[in-house]
PDB file of C-alpha atoms and ligand atoms in Angstrom:
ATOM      1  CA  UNK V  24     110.532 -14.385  74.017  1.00 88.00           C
ATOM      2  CA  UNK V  25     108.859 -16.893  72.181  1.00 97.00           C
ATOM      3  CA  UNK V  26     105.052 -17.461  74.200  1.00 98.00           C
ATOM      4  CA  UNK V  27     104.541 -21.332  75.123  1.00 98.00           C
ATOM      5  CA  UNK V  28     101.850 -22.193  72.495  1.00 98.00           C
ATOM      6  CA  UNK V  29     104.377 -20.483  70.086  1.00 98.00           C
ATOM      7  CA  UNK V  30     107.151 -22.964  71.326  1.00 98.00           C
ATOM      8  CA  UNK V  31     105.425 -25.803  71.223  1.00 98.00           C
ATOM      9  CA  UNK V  32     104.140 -25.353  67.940  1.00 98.00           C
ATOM     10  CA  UNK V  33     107.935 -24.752  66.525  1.00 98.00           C
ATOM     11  CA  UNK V  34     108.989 -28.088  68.414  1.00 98.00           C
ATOM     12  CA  UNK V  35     106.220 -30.208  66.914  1.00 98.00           C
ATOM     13  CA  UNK V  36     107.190 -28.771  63.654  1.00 98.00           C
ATOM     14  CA  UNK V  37     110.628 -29.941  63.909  1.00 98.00           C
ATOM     15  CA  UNK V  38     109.240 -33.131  64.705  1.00 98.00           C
ATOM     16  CA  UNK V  39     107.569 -33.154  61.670  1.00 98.00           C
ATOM     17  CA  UNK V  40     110.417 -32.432  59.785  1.00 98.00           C
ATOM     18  CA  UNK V  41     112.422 -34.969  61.005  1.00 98.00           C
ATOM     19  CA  UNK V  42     109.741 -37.172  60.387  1.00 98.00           C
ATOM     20  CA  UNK V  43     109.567 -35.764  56.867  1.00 98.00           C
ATOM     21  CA  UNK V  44     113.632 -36.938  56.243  1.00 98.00           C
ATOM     22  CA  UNK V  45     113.267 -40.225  57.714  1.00 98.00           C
ATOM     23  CA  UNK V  46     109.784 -40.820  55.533  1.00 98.00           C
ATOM     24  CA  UNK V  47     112.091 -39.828  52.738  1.00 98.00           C
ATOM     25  CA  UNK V  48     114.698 -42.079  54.001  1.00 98.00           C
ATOM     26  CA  UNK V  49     112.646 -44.922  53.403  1.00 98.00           C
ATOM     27  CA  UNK V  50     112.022 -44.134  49.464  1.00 98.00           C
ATOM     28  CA  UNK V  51     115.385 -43.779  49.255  1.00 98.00           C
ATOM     29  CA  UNK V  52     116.020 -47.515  50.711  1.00 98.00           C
ATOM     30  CA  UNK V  53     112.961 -48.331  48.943  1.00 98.00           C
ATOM     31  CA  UNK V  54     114.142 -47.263  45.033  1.00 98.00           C
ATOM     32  CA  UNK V  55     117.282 -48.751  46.358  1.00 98.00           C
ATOM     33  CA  UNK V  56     115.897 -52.574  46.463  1.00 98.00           C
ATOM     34  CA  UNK V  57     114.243 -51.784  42.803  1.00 97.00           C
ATOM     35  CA  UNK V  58     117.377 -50.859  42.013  1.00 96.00           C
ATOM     36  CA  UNK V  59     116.303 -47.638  40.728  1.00 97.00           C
ATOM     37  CA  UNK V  60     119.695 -45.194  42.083  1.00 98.00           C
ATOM     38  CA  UNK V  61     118.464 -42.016  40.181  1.00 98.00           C
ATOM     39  CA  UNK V  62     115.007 -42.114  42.375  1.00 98.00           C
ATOM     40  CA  UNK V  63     117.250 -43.014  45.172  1.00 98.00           C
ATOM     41  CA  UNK V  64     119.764 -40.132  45.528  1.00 98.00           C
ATOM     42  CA  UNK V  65     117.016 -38.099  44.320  1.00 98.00           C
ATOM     43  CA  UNK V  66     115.387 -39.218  47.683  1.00 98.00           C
ATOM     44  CA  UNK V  67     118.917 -38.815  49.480  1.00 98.00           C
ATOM     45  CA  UNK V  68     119.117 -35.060  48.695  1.00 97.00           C
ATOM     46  CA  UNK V  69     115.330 -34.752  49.988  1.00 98.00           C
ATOM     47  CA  UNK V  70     115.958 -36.495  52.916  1.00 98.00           C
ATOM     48  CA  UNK V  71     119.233 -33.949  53.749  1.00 98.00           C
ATOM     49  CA  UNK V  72     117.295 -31.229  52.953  1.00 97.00           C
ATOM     50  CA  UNK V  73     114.326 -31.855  55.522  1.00 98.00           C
ATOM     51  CA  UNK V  74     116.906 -32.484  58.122  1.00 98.00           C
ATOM     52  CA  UNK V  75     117.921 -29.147  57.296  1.00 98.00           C
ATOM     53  CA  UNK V  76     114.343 -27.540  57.601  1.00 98.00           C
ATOM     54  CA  UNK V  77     114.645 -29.226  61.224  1.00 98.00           C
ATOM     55  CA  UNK V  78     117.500 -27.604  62.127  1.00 98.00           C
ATOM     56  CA  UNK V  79     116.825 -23.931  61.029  1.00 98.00           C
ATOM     57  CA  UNK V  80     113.254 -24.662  63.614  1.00 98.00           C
ATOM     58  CA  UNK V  81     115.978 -25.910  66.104  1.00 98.00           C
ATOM     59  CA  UNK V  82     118.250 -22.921  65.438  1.00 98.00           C
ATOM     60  CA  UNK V  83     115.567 -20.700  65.520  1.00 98.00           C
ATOM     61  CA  UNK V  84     114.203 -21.597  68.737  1.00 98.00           C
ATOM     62  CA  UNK V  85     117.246 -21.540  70.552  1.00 98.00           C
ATOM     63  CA  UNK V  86     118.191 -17.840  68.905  1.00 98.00           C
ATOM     64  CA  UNK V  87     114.832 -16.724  70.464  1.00 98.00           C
ATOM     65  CA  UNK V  88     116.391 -18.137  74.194  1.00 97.00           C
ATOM     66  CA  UNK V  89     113.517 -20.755  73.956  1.00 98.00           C
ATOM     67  CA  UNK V  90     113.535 -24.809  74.613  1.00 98.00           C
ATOM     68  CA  UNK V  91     114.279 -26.933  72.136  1.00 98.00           C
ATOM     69  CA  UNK V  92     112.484 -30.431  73.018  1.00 98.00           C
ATOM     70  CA  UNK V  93     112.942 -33.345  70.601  1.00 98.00           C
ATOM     71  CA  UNK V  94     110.119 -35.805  70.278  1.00 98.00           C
ATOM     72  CA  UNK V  95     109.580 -39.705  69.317  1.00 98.00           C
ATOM     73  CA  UNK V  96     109.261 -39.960  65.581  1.00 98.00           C
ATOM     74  CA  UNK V  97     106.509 -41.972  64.136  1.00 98.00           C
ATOM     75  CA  UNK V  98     107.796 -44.927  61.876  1.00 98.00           C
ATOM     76  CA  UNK V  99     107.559 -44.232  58.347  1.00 98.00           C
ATOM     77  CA  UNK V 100     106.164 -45.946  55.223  1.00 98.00           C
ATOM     78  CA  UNK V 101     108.616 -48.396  54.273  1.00 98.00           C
ATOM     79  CA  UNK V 102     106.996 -49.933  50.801  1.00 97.00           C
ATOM     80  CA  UNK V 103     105.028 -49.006  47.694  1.00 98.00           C
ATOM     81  CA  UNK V 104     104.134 -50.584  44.701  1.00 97.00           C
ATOM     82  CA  UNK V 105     105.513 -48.120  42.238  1.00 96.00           C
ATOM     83  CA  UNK V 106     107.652 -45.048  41.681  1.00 97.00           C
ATOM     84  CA  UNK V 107     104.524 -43.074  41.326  1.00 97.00           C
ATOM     85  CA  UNK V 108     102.657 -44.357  44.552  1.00 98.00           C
ATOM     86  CA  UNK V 109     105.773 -43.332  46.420  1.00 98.00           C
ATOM     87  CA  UNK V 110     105.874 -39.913  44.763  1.00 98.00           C
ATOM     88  CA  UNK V 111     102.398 -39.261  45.359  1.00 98.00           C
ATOM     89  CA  UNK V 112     102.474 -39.838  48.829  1.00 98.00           C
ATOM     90  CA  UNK V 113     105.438 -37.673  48.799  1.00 98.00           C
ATOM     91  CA  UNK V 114     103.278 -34.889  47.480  1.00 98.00           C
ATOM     92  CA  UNK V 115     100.610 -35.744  50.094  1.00 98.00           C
ATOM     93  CA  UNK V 116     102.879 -35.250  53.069  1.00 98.00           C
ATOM     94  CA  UNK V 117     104.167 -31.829  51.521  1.00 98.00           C
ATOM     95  CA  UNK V 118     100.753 -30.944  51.306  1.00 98.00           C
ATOM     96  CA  UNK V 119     100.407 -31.670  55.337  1.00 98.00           C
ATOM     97  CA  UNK V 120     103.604 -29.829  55.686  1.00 98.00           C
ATOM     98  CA  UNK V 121     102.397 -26.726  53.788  1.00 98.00           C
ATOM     99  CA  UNK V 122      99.675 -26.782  55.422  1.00 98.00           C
ATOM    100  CA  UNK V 123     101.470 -26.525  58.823  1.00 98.00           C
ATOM    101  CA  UNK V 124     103.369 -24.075  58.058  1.00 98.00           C
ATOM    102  CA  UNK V 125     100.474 -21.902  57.311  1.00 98.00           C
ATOM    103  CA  UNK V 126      98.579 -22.570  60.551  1.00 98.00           C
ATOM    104  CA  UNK V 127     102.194 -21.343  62.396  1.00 98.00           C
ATOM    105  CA  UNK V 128     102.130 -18.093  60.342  1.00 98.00           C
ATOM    106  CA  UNK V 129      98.741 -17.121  61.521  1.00 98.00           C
ATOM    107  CA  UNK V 130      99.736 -18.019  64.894  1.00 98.00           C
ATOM    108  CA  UNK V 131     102.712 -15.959  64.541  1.00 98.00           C
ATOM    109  CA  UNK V 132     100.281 -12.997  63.130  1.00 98.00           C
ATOM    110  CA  UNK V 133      97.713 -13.538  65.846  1.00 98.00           C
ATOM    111  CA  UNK V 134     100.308 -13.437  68.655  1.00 98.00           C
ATOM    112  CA  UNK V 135     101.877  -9.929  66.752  1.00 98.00           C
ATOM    113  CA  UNK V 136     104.765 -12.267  66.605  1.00 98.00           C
ATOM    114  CA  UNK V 137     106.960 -10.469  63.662  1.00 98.00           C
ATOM    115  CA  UNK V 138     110.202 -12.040  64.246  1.00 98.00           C
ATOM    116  CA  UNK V 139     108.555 -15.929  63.768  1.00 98.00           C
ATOM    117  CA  UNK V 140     106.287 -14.610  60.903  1.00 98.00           C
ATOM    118  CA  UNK V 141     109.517 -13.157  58.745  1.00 98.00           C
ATOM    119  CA  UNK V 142     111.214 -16.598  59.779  1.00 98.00           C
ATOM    120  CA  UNK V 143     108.785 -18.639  58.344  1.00 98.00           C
ATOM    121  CA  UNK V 144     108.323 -16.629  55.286  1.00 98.00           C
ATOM    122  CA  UNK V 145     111.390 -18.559  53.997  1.00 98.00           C
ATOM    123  CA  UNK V 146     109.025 -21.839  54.699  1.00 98.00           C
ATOM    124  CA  UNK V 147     106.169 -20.770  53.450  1.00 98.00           C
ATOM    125  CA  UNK V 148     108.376 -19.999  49.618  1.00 97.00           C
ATOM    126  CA  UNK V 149     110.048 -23.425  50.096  1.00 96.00           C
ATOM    127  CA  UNK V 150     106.806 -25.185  50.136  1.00 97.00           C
ATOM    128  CA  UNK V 151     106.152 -23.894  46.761  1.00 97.00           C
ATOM    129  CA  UNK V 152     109.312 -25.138  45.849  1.00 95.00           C
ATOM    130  CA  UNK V 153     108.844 -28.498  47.621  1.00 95.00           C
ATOM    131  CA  UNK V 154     105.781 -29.493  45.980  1.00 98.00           C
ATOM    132  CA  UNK V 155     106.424 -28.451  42.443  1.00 97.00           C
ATOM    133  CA  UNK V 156     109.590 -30.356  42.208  1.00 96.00           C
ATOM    134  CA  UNK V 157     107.387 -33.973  43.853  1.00 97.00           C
ATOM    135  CA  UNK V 158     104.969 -32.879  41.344  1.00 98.00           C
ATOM    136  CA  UNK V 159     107.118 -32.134  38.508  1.00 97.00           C
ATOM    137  CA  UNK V 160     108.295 -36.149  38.957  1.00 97.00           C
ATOM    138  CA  UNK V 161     104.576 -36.913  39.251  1.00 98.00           C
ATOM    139  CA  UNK V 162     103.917 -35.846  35.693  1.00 98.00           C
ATOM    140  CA  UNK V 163     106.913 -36.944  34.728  1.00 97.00           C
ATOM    141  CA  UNK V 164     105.385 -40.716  36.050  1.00 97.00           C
ATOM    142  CA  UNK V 165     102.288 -40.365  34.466  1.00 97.00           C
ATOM    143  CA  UNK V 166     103.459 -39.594  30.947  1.00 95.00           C
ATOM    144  CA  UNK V 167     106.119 -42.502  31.434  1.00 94.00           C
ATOM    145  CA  UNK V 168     103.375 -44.930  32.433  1.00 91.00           C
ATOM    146  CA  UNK V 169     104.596 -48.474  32.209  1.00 85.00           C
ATOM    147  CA  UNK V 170     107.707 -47.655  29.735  1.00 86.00           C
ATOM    148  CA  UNK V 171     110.588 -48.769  31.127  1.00 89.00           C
ATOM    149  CA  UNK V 172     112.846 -46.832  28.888  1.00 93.00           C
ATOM    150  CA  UNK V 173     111.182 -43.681  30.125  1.00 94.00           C
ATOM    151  CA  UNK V 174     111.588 -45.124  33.686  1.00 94.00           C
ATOM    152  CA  UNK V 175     115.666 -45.714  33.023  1.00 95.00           C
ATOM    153  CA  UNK V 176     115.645 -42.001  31.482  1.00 96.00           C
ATOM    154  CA  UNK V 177     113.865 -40.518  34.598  1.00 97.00           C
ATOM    155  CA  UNK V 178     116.321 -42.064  36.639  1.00 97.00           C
ATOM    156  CA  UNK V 179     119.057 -41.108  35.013  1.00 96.00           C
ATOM    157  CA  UNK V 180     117.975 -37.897  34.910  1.00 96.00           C
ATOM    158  CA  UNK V 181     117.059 -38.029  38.893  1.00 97.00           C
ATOM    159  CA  UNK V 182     120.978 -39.065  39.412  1.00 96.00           C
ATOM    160  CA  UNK V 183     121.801 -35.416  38.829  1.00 94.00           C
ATOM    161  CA  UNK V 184     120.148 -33.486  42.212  1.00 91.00           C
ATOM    162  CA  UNK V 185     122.787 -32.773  44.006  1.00 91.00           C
ATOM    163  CA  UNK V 186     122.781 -31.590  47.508  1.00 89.00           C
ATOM    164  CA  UNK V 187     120.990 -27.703  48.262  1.00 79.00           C
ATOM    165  CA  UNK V 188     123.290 -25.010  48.799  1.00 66.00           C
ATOM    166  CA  UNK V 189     122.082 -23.604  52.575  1.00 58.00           C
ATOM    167  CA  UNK V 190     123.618 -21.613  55.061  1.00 46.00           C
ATOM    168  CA  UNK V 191     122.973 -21.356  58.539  1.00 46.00           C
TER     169      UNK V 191
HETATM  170 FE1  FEO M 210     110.411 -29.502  55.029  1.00 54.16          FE
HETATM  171 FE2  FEO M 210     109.454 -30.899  52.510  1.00 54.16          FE
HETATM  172  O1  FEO M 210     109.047 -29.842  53.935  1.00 54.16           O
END
């Protein structure tokens, strides 16, 4: 059985990860009014793939007989004034996320809870994962700075992500 504190830490998280694909959402709607599709769909697959992160903290609650309770999501961002502003908040809020992830695991460890801490081992290697990639565009920003060429070559390049490959 998961303990209460436990269970309402794993709903709040799924919050946040909703949150997290409608934030992303908004980019995506965002790029797509600057006409910028390859920073769109890029945005697209992010969005997907936080929706998944929701669902395995939905799945997993419910495999451990618990309560799944859904919460209000806050409204997102919904403009920036460039590609990079956008990306670096990006990074920000997988920085927040990270660093909520971590405060579960020591929950998990101070409540001896083993089965939580081995599921959110998965998490706490995705976050790597997660913030590299924002921060791979980042750089990727930087070194374009205001060349436009470099801008229509990111996106192109951006067009590629397709969607993750996830079970469960
Ligand atoms: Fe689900 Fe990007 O953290």
């Amino acid at each position: 059985m998961l303990s209460e504190k436990m269970q309402a830490a794993l709903n709040a998280q799924i919050n946040m990860e909703f949150f997290a694909s409608y934030q992303y959402l908004a980019m995506a709607a965002y790029f797509e009014s600057e006409n910028l599709m390859g920073f769109a769909n890029w945005m697209h697959m992010q969005s997907q793939e936080e929706n998944m992160h929701a669902m395995k903290f939905y799945n997993y609650i419910n495999d451990r007989r618990g309560r799944v309770t859904l919460q209000a999501l806050d409204m997102p961002k919904t403009a920036w004034s460039s590609p990079l502003e956008a990306f670096e908040d990006a990074l920000k809020h997988e920085q927040k996320v990270t660093a909520k992830i971590n405060a579960l695991v020591d929950l998990a460890i101070q409540e001896s809870d083993h089965a939580t801490n081995s599921f959110l081992k998965w998490f706490v290697d995705e976050q790597v994962e997660e913030e590299a990639n924002v921060d791979a565009v980042i750089q990727d920003l930087k070194r374009i700075g205001s060349a436009s060429q470099g801008l229509f070559m990111l996106d192109r390049e951006l067009a590629q992500r397709g969607p993750e490959e996830e079970a469960e």
